[in-house]
Short mmCIF file of C-alpha atoms in Angstrom, two decimals:
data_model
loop_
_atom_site.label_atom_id
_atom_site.label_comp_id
_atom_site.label_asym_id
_atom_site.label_seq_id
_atom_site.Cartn_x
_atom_site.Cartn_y
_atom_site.Cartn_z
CA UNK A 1 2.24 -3.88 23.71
CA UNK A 2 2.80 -7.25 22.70
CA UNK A 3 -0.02 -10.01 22.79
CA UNK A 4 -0.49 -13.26 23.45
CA UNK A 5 -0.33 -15.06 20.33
CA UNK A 6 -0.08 -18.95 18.95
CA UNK A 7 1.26 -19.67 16.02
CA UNK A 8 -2.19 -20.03 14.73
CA UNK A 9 -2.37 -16.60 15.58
CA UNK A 10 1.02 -15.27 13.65
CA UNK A 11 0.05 -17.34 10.43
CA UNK A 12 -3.19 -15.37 10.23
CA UNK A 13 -0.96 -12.03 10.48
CA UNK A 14 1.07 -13.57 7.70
CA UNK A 15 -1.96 -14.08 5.44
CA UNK A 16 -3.24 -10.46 6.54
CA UNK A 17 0.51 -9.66 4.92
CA UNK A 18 0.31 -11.54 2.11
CA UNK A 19 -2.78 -9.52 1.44
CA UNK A 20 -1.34 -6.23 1.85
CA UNK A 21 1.81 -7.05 -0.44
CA UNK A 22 -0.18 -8.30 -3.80
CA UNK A 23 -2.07 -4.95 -2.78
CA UNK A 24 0.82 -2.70 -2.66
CA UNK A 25 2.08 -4.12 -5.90
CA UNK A 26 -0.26 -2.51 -8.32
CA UNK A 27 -0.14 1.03 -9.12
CA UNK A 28 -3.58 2.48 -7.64
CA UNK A 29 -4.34 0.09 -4.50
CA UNK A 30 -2.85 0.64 -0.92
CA UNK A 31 -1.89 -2.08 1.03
CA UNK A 32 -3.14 0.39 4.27
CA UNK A 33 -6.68 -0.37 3.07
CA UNK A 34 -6.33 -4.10 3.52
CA UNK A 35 -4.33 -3.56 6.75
CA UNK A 36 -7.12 -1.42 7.86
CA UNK A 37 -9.89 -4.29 6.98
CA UNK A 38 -7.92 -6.90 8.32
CA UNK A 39 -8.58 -4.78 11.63
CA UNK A 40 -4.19 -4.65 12.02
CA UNK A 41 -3.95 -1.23 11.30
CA UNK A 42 -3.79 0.66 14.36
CA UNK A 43 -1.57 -2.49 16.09
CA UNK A 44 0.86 -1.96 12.45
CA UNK A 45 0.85 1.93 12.77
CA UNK A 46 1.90 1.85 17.05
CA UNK A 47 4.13 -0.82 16.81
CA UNK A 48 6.10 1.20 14.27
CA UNK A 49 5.79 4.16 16.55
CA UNK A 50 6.72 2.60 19.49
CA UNK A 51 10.13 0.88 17.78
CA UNK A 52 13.31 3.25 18.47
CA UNK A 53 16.92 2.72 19.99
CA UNK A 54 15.46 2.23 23.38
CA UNK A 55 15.05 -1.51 21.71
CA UNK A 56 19.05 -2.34 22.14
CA UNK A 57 18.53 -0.82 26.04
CA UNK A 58 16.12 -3.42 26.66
CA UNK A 59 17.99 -6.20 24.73
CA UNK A 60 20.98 -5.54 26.81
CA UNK A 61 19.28 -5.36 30.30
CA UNK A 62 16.60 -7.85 29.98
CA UNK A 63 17.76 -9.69 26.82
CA UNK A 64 16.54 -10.52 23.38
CA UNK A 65 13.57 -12.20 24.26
CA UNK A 66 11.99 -9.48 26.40
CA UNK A 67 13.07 -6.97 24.07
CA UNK A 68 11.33 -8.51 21.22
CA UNK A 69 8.15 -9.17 23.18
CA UNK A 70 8.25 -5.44 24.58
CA UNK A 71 8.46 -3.96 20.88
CA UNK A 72 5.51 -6.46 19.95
CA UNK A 73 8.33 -7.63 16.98
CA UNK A 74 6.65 -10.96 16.27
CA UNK A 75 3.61 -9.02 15.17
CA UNK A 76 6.02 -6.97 12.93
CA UNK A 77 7.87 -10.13 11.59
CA UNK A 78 5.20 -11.85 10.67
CA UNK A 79 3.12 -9.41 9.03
CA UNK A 80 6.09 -8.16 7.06
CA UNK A 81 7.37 -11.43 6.36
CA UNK A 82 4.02 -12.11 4.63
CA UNK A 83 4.68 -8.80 2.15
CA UNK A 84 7.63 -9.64 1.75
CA UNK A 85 6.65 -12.95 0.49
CA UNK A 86 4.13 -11.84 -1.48
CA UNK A 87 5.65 -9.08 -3.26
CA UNK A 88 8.36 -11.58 -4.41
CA UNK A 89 5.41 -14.42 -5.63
CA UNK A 90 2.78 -12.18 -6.89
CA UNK A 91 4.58 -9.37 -8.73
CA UNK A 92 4.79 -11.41 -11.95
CA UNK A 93 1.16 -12.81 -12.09
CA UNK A 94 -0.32 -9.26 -11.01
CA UNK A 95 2.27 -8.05 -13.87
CA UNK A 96 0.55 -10.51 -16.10
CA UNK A 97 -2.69 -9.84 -15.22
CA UNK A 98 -2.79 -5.49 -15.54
CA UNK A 99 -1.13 -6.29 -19.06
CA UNK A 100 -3.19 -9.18 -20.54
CA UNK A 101 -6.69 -8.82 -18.33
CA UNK A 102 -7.02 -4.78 -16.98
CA UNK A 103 -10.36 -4.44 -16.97
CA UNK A 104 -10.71 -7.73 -15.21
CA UNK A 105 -8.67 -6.74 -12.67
CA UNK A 106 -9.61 -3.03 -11.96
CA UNK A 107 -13.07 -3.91 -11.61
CA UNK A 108 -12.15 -6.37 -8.87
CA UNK A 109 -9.72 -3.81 -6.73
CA UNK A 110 -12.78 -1.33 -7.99
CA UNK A 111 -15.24 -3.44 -6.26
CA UNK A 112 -12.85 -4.17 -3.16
CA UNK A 113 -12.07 -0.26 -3.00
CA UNK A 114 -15.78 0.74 -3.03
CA UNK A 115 -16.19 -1.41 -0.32
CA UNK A 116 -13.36 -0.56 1.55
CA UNK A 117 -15.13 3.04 2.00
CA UNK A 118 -18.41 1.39 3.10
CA UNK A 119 -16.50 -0.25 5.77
CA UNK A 120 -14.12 2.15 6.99
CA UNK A 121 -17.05 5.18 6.80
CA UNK A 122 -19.35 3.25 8.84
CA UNK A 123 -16.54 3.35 11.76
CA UNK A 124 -17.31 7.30 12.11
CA UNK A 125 -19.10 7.68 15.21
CA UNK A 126 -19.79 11.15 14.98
CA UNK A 127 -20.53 13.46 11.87
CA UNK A 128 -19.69 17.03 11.75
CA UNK A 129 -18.60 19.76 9.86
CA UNK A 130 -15.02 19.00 10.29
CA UNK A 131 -15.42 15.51 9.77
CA UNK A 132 -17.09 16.27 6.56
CA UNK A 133 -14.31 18.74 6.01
CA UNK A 134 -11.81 15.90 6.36
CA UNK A 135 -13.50 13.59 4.00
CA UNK A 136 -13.77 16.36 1.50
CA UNK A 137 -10.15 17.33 1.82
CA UNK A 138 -8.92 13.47 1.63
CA UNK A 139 -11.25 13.18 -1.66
CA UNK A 140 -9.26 16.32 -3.64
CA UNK A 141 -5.60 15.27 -2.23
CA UNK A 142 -6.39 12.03 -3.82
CA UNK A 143 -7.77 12.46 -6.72
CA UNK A 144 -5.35 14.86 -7.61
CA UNK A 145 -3.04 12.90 -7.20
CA UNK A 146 -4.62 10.09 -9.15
CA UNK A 147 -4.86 12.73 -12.30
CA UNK A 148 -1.09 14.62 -11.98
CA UNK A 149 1.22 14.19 -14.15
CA UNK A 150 4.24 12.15 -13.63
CA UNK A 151 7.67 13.85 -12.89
CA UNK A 152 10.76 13.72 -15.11
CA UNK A 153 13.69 13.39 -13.46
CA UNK A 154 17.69 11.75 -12.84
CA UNK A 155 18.56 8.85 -10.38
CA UNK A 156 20.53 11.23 -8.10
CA UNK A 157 20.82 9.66 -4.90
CA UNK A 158 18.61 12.30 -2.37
CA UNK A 159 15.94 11.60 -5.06
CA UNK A 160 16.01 7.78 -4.76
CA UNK A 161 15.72 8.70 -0.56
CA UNK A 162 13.05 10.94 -1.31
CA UNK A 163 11.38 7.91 -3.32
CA UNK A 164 11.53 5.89 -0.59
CA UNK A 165 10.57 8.74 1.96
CA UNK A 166 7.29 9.37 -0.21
CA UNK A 167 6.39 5.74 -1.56
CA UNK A 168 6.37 4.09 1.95
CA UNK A 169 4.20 7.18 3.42
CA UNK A 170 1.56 6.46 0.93
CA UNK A 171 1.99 2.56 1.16
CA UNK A 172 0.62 2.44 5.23
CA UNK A 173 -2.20 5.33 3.91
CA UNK A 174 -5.56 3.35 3.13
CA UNK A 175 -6.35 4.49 -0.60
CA UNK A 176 -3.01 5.98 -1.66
CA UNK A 177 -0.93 3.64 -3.59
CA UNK A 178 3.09 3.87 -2.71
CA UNK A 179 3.63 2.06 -6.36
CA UNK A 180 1.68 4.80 -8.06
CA UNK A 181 3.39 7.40 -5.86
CA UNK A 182 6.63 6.21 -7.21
CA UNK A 183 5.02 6.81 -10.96
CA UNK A 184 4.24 10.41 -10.57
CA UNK A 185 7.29 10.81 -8.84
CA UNK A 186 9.20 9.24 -12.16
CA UNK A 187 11.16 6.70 -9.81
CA UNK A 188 9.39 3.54 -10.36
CA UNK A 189 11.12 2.35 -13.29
CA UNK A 190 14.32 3.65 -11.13
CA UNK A 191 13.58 1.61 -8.63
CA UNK A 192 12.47 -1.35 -10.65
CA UNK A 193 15.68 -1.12 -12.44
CA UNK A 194 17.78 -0.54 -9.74
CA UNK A 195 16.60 -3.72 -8.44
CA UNK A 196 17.13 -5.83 -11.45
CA UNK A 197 20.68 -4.17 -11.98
CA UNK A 198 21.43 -5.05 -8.09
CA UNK A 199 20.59 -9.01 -9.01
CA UNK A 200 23.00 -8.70 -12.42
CA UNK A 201 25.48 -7.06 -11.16
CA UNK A 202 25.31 -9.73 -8.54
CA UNK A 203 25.34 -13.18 -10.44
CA UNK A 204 28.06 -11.30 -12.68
CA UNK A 205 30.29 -10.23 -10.13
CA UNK A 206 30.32 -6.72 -11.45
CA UNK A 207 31.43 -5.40 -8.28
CA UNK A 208 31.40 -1.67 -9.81
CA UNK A 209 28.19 -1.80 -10.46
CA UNK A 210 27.11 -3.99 -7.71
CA UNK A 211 28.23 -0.94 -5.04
CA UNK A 212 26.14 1.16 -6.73
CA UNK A 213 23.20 -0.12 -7.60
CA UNK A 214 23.48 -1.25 -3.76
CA UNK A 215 24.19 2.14 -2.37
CA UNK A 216 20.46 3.23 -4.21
CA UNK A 217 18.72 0.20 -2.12
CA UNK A 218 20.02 1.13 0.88
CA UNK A 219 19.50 4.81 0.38
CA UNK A 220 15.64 3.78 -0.89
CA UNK A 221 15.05 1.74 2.21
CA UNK A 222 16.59 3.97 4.11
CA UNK A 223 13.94 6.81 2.89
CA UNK A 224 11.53 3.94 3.63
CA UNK A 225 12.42 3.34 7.54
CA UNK A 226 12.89 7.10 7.91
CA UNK A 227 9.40 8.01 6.53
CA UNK A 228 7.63 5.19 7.62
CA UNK A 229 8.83 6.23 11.65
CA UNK A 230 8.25 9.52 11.08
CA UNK A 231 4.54 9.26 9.65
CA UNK A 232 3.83 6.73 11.99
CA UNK A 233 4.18 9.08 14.98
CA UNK A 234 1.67 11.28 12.90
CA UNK A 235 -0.93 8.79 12.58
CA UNK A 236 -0.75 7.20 15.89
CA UNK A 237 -1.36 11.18 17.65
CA UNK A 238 -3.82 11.46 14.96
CA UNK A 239 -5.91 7.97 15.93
CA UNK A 240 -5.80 8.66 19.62
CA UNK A 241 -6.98 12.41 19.46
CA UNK A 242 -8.97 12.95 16.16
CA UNK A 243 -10.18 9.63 15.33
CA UNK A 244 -13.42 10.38 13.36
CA UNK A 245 -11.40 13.46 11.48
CA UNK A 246 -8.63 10.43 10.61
CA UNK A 247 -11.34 7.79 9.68
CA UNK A 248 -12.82 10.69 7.04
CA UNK A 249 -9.55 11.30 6.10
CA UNK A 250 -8.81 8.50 5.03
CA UNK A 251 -12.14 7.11 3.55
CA UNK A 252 -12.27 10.19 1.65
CA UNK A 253 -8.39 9.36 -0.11
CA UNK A 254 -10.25 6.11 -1.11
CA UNK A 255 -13.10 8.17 -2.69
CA UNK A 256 -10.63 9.78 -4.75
CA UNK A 257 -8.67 6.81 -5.82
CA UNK A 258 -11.21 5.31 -7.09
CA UNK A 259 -10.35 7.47 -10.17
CA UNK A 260 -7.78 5.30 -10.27
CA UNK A 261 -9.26 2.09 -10.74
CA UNK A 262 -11.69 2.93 -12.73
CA UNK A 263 -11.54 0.14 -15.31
CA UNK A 264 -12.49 1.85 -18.27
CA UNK A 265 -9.79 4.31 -19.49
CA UNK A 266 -8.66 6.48 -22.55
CA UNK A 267 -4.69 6.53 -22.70
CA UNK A 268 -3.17 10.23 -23.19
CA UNK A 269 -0.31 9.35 -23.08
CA UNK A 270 2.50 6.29 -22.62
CA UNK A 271 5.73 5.49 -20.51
CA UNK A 272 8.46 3.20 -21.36
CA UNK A 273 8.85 0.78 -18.56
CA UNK A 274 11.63 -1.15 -16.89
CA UNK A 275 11.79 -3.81 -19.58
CA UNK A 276 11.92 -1.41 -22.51
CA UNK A 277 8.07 -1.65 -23.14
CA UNK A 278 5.18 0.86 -23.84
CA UNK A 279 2.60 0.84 -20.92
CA UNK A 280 0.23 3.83 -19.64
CA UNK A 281 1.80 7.01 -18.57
CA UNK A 282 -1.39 9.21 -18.29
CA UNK A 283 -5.35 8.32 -18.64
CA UNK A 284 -8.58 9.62 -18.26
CA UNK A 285 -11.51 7.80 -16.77
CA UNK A 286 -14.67 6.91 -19.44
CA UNK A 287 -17.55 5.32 -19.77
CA UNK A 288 -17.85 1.90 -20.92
CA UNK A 289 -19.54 2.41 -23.99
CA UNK A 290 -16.41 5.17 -25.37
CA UNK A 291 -14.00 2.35 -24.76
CA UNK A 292 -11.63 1.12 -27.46
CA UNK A 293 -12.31 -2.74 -27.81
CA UNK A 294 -14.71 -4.90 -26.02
CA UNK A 295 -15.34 -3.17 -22.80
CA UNK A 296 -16.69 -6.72 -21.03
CA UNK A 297 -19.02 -4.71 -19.06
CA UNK A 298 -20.91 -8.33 -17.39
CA UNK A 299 -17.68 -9.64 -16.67
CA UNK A 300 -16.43 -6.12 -15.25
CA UNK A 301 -19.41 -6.09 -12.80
CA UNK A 302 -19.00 -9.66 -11.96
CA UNK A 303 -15.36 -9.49 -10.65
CA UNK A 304 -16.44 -5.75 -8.74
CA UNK A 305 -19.01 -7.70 -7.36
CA UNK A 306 -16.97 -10.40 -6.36
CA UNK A 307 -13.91 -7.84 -4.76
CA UNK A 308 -16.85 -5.92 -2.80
CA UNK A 309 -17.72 -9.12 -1.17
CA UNK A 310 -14.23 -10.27 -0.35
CA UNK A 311 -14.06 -6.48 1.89
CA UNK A 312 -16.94 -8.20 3.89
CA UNK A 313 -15.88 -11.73 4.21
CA UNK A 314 -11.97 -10.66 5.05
CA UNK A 315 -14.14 -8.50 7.86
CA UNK A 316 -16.52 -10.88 8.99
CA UNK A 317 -12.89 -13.07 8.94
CA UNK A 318 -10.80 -10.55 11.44
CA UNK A 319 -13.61 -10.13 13.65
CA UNK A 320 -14.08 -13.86 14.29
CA UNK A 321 -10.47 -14.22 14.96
CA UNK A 322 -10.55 -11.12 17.29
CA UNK A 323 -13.80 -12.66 18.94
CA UNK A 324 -11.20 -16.00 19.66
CA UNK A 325 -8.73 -14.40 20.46
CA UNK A 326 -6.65 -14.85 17.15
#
């Protein structure tokens, strides 16, 4: 499975993962869709399939270096390495940004979302009824999602697996946000905190504490290798037997979402967040001219405009790399 690459080639994958991670850190946007734009997604999704125990088999017959280069793991470090880096960077501007600029920024991940589905729905080779179907069906489950309201419940520890199991399933699906997942779930501030009490706890040497705010993590990413292996089997039978039904699946889940992003919104209702702070819990999509304060429309189109023409140049980007061999 695993290709050629220089390191040219894995610093591009890095980017492709920084992209993915500043997506997957807002509530609404799914770091799948960039995956799938970047044109990693199907490498990302077989990869993940393909990694089991049999790795340790091959490490111990052929050695580390084959078995790496069998389970394509550069690919995998790399790309993850690259969320992983951006998720620690960006949280805090992106924070900064949904709470002192939100239209701003919804009408760019609008714009980048709208033509996400351009992109992806021109890869359909074949329309039918069932493809239509699909689309139809991905549309509903999304936007359903994008209107439900949030669950209230404890930090028991199958939920904060269950978190994990759920988030990371909708994290690798173009249009379905793991962050927002976790918010109708009613674990993101769980998991937020968790963190934060796991870095206390920590520098304090609370070692009470410490075990179990580290016994959530583990149990989180635990749900988080579990369902990510698990889905990944899903999606990898789904691309290689029912590809146009999986392309309309997914392009319609982006349709839906963009519910989400929608940057003009009425607030029902709000949630108290990690930090003690009223933010959103529940809104409803309006028009510009029935929002509360100066609804920048120019400035709104402007940055949509601008995130539907990074879509094209991050595709026109992958497929010159592809074309050399990147």
């Amino acid at each position: 499975m695993s290709q050629k690459r220089s390191l040219l080639n894995y610093a591009v994958i890095t980017l492709k993962g920084l992209a993915m991670g500043a997506a997957d850190v807002v509530p609404g946007v799914s770091g799948g869709t960039i995956a799938f734009i970047a044109g990693i997604y199907e490498e990302l999704i077989a990869t993940i399939d393909k990694l089991d125990t049999s790795f340790f088999k091959v490490w111990k017959n052929e050695g580390i270096k084959a078995a790496i280069n069998a389970y394509n793991l550069k690919f995998l470090g790399a790309l993850f390495l690259g969320v992983i880096l951006s998720i620690l960077s960006l949280a805090k501007l992106i924070t900064y940004l949904l709470e002192e600029h939100p239209l701003l920024l919804w009408g760019f991940f609008f714009g980048l979302i709208v033509a996400s589905i351009v992109y992806i729905g021109a890869q359909i080779k074949k329309w039918t009824f069932g493809v239509i179907l699909s689309g139809v069906i991905g549309i509903v489950i999304s936007y359903y999602i994008t209107i439900a309201e949030p669950l209230s419940t404890g930090a028991s520890y199958w939920f904060i697996f269950l978190s994990g199991f759920v988030a990371i399933i909708a994290m690798i699906l173009p249009g379905i946000s793991g962050s927002f997942i976790l918010l109708l779930l009613g674990s993101y501030s769980i998991v937020l905190g968790t963190v934060r009490n796991f870095v206390d706890a920590l520098l304090a040497f609370d070692f009470s504490a410490l075990k179990d705010a580290a016994l959530k993590l583990v149990l989180f990413m635990l749900g988080c290798v579990v369902g990510l292996k698990t889905f990944s089997k899903v999606l990898t039978y789904l691309f290689k037997n029912y590809q146009n039904l999986t392309l309309a699946l997914l392009t319609g889940f982006m349709v839906g979402a963009l519910n989400k992003v929608w940057p003009w919104k009425e607030v029902l209702s709000y949630r108290t967040n990690s930090e003690g702070h009223q933010v959103p819990l529940i809104e409803k999509s309006i028009l510009p001219q029935y929002f509360e304060g100066d609804p920048k429309v120019l400035l709104v189109c402007i940055l949509a405009l601008i995130g539907f023409l990074t879509i094209f140049l991050l595709e026109r980007f992958a497929n010159s790399k592809q074309e050399n061999g990147i």
